[in-house]
mmCIF file of C-alpha atoms and ligand atoms in Angstrom:
data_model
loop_
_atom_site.group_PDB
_atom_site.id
_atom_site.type_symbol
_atom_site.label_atom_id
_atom_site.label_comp_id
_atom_site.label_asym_id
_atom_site.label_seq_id
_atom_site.Cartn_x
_atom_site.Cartn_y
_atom_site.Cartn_z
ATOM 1 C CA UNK A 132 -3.140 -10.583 16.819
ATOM 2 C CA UNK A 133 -2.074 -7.606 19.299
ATOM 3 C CA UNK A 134 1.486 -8.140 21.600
ATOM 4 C CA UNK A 135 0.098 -5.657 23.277
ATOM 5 C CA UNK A 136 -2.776 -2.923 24.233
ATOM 6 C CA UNK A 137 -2.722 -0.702 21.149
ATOM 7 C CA UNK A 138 -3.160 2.983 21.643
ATOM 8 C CA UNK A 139 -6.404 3.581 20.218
ATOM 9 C CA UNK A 140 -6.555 7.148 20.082
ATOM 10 C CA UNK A 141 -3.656 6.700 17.212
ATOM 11 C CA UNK A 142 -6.323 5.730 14.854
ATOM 12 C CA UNK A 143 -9.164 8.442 15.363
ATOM 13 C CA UNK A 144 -7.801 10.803 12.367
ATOM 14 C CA UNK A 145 -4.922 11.477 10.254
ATOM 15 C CA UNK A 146 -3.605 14.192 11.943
ATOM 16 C CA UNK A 147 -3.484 12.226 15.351
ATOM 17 C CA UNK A 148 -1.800 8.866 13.236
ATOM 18 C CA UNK A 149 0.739 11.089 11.474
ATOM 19 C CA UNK A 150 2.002 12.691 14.815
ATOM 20 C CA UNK A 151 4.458 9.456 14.725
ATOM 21 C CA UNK A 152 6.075 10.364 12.304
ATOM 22 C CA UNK A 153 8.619 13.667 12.036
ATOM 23 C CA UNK A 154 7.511 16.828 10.129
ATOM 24 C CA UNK A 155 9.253 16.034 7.020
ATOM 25 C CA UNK A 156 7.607 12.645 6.862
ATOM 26 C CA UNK A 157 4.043 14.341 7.993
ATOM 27 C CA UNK A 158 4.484 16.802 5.325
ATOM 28 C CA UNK A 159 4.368 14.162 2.644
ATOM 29 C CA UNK A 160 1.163 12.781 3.963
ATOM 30 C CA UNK A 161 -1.506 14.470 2.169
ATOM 31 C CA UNK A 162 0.102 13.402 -1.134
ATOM 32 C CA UNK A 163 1.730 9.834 -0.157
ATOM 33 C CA UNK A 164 0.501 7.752 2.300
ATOM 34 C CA UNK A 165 -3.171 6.451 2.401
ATOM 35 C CA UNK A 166 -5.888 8.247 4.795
ATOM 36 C CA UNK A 167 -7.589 6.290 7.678
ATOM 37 C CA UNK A 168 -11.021 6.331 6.009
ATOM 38 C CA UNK A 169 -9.760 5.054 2.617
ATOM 39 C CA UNK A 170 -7.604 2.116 4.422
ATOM 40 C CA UNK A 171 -10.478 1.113 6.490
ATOM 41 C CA UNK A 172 -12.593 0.324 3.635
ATOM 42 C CA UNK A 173 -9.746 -1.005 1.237
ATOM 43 C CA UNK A 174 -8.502 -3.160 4.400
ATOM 44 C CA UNK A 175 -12.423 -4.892 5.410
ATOM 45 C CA UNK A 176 -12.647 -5.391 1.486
ATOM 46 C CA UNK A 177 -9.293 -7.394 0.947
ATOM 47 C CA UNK A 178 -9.124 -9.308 4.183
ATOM 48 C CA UNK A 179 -13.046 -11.044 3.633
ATOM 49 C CA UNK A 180 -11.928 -13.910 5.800
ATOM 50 C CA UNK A 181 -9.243 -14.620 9.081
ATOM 51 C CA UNK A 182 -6.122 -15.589 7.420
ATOM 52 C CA UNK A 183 -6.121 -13.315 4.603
ATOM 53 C CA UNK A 184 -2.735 -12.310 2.741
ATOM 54 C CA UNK A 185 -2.578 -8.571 1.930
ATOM 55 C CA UNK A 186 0.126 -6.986 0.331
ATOM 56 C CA UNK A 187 0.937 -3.491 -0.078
ATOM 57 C CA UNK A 188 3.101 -2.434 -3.388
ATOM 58 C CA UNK A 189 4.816 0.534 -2.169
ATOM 59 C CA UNK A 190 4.426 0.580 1.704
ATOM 60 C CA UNK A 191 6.405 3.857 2.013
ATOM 61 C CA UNK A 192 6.616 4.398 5.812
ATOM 62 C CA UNK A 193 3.855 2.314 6.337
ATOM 63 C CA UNK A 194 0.767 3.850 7.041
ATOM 64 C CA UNK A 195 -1.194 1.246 5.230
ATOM 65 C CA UNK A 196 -0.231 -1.747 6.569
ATOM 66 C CA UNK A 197 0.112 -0.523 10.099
ATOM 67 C CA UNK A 198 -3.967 0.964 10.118
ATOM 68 C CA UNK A 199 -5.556 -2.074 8.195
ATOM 69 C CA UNK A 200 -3.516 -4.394 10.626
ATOM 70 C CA UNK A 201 -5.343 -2.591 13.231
ATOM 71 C CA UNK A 202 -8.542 -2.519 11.770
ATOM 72 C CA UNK A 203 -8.611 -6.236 10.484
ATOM 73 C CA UNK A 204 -6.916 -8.480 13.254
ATOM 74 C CA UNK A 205 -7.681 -11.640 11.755
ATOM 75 C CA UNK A 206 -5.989 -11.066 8.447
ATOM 76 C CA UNK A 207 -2.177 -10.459 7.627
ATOM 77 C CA UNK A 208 -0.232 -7.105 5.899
ATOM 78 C CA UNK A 209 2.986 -6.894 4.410
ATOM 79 C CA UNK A 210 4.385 -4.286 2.803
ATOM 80 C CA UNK A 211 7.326 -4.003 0.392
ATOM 81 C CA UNK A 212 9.087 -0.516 0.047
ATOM 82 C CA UNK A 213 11.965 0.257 -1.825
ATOM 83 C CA UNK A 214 13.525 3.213 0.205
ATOM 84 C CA UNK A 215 15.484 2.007 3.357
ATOM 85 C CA UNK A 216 14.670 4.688 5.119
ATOM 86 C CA UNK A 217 10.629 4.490 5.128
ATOM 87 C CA UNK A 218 11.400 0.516 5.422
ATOM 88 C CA UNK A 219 12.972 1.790 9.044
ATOM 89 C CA UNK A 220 10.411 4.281 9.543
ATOM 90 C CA UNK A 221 7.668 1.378 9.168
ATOM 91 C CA UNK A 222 9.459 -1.180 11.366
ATOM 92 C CA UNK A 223 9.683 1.875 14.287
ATOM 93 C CA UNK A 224 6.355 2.444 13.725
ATOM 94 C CA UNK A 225 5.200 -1.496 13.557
ATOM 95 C CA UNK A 226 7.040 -1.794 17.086
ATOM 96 C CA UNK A 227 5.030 1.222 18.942
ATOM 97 C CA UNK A 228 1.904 -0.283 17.777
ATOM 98 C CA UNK A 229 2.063 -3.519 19.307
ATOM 99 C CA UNK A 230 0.431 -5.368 15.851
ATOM 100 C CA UNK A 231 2.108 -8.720 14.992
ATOM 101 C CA UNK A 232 0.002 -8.872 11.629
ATOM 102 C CA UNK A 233 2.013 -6.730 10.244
ATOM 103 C CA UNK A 234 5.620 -7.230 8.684
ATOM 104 C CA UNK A 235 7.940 -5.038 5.988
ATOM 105 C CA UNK A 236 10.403 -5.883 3.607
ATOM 106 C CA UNK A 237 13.094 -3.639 1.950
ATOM 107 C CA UNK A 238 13.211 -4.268 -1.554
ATOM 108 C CA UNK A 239 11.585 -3.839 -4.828
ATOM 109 C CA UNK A 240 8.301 -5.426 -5.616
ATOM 110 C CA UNK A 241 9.605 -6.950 -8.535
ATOM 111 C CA UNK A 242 12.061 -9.229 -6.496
ATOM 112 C CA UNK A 243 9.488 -11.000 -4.579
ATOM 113 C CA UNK A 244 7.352 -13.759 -4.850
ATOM 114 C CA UNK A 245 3.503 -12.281 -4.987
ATOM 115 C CA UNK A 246 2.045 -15.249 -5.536
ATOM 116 C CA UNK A 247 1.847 -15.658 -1.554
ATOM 117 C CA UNK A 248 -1.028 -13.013 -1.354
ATOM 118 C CA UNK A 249 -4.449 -13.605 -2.017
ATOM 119 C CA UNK A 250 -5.287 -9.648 -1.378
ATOM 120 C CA UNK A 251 -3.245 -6.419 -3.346
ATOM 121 C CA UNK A 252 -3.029 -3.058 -2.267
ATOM 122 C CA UNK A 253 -1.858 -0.687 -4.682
ATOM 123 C CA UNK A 254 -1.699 3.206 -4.126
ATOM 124 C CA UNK A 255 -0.140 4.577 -7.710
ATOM 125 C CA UNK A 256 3.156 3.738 -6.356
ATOM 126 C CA UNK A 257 5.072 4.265 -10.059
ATOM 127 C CA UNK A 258 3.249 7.688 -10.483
ATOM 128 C CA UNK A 259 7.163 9.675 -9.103
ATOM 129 C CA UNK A 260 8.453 8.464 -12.258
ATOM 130 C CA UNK A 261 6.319 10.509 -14.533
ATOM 131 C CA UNK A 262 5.713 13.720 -12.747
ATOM 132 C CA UNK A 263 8.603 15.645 -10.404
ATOM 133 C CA UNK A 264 5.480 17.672 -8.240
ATOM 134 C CA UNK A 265 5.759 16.472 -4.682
ATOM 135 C CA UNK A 266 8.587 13.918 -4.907
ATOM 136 C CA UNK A 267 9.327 11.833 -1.732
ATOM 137 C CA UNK A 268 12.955 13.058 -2.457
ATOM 138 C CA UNK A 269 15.301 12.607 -4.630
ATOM 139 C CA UNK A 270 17.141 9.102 -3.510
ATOM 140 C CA UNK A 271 16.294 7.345 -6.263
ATOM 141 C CA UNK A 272 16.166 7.457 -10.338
ATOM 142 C CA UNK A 273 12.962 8.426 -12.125
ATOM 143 C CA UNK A 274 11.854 8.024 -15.317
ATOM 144 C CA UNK A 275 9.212 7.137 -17.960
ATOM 145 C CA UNK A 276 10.491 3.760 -18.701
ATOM 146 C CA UNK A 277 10.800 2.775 -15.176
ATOM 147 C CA UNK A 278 7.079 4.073 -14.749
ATOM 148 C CA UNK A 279 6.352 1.872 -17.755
ATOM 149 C CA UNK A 280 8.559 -1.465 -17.063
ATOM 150 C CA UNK A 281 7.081 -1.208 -13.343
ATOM 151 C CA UNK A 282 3.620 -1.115 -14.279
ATOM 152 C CA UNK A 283 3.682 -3.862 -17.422
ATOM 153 C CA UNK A 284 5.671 -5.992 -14.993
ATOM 154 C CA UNK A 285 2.396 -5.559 -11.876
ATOM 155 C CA UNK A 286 0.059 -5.905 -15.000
ATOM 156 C CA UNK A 287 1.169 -9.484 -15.791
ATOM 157 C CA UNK A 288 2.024 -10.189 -12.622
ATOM 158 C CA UNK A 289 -2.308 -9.359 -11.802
ATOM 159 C CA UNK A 290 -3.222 -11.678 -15.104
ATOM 160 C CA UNK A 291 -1.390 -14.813 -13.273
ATOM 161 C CA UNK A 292 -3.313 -14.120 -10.040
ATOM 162 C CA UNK A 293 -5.707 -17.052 -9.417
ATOM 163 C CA UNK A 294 -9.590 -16.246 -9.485
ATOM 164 C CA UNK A 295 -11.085 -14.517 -6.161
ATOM 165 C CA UNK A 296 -7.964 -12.506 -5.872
ATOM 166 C CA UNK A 297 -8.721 -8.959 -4.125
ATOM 167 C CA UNK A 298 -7.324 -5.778 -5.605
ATOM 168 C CA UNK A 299 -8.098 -2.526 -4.347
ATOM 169 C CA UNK A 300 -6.661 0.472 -6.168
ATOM 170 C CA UNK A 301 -6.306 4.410 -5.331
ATOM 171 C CA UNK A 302 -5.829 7.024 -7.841
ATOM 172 C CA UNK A 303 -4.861 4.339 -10.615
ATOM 173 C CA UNK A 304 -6.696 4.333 -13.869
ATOM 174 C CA UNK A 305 -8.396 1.438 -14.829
ATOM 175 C CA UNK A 306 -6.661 0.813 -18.149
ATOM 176 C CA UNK A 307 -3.576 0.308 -16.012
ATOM 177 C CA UNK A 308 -5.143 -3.148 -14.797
ATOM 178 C CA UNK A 309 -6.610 -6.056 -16.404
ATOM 179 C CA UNK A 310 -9.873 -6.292 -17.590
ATOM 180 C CA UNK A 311 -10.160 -9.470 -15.368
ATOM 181 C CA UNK A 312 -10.615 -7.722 -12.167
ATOM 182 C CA UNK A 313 -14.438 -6.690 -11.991
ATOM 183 C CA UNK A 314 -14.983 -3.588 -10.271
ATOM 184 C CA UNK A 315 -17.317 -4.696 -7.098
ATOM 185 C CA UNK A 316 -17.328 -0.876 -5.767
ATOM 186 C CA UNK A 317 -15.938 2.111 -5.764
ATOM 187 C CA UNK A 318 -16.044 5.568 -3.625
ATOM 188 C CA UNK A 319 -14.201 8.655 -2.578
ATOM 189 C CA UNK A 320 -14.902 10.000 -6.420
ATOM 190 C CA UNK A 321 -13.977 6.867 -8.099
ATOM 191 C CA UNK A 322 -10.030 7.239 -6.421
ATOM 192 C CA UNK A 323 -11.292 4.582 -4.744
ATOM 193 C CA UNK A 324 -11.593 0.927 -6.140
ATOM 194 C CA UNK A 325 -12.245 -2.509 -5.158
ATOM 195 C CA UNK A 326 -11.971 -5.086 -7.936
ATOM 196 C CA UNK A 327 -12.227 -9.294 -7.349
ATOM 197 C CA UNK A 328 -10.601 -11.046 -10.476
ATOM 198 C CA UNK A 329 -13.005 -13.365 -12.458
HETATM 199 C C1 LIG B 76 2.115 6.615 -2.852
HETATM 200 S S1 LIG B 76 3.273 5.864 -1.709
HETATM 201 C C2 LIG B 76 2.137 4.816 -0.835
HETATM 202 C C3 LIG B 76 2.569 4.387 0.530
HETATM 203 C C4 LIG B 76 1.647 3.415 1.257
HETATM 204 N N1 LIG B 76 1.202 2.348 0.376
HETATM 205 C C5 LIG B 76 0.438 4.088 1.840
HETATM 206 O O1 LIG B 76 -0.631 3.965 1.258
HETATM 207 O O2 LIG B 76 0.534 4.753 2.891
HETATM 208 C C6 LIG B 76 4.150 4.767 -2.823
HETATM 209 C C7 LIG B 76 5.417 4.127 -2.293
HETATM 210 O O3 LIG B 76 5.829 3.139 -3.245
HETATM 211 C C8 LIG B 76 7.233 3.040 -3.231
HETATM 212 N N2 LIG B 76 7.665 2.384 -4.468
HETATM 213 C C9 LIG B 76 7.632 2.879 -5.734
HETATM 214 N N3 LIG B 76 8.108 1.989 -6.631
HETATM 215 C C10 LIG B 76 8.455 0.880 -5.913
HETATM 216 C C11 LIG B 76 9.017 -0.380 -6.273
HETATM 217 N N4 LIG B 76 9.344 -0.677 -7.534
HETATM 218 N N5 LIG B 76 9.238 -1.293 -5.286
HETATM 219 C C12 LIG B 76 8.951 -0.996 -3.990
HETATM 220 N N6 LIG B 76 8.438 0.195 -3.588
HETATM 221 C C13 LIG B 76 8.181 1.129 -4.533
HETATM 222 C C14 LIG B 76 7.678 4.483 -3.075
HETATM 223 O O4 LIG B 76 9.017 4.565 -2.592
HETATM 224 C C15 LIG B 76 6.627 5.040 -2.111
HETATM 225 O O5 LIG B 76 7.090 4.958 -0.789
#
């Protein structure tokens, strides 16, 4: 539910959305945070009823969260982001746009209970560790077996989830989740994909 009248026009393309956030943060866009389009389809798919639980894995400075909150009213994002200062950037940006269905944590995703969420966002978040082109910065450590203890740890964590649990995926490759989650639908050439687990 709204606080208050959104500004609308935030949400008619990227380039229009991004303008909240400084240059060095826009710059990173294209690479990092989710477009419009893709959120508006991954947000309708995950939140199929009022009351849904969405989390995103990796909410960087909160694109994601903030756009499907405003798309999907009825259903409720959280994101969980492990760099304070795109945790900050996302709470700025939660307070300008008037959503209350929308809430970040500072943390890592492996210190929090995920069980809550009946709906999983997941945008490649481990990917930094592997490759150094177009790293957020350099605030944190990277490496291989982060990449790898990171990703076995959301594996297992996506072969407890009950049945009917929502995951939609971008630019992750599907050995990377269990073969559980049926693949309902995909788009944007295949980056795209929305999975139900059976
Ligand atoms: C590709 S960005 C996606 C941002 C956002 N989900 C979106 O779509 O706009 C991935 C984010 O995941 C964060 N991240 C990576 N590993 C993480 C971890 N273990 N715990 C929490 N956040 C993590 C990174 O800091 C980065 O901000």
């Amino acid at each position: 539910m709204n606080t208050s009248s959104p500004n609308l026009n935030l949400y008619q393309n990227d380039e229009t959305f991004d303008l909240q956030f400084s240059s060095r943060i826009q710059k990173l866009s294209k690479i990092h945070w989710s477009p419009l389009n893709i959120i508006k389809v991954a947000a309708t798919f995950l939140a199929p009823q009022p009351g849904s639980k969405i989390i995103d894995i990796g909410s960087g400075a909160g694109k994601f969260c903030i756009a499907a909150a405003h798309y999907c009213p009825e259903a409720e994002f959280y994101g969980i982001e492990q760099r304070k200062n795109l945790y900050h950037i996302s709470q700025r940006l939660k307070k300008i746009s008037g959503l209350s269905n929308v809430h970040f944590t500072h943390g890592d995703f492996t210190e929090i209970n995920l069980k809550d969420y009946n709906g999983i966002y997941f945008f490649n978040s481990f990917a930094e560790n592997l490759s150094s082109y177009g790293r957020i910065d350099n605030s944190i450590q990277y490496s291989p077996s982060l990449y790898n203890y990171y990703a076995n740890y959301l594996y297992k964590i996506l072969e407890e989830k009950p049945i009917g649990t929502r995951l939609v995926t971008y630019h992750v490759d599907e050995n990377e989740i269990p073969t559980s989650y049926r693949l309902t639908g995909s788009g944007f050439d295949q980056k795209l994909k929305l999975l139900i687990k059976h």
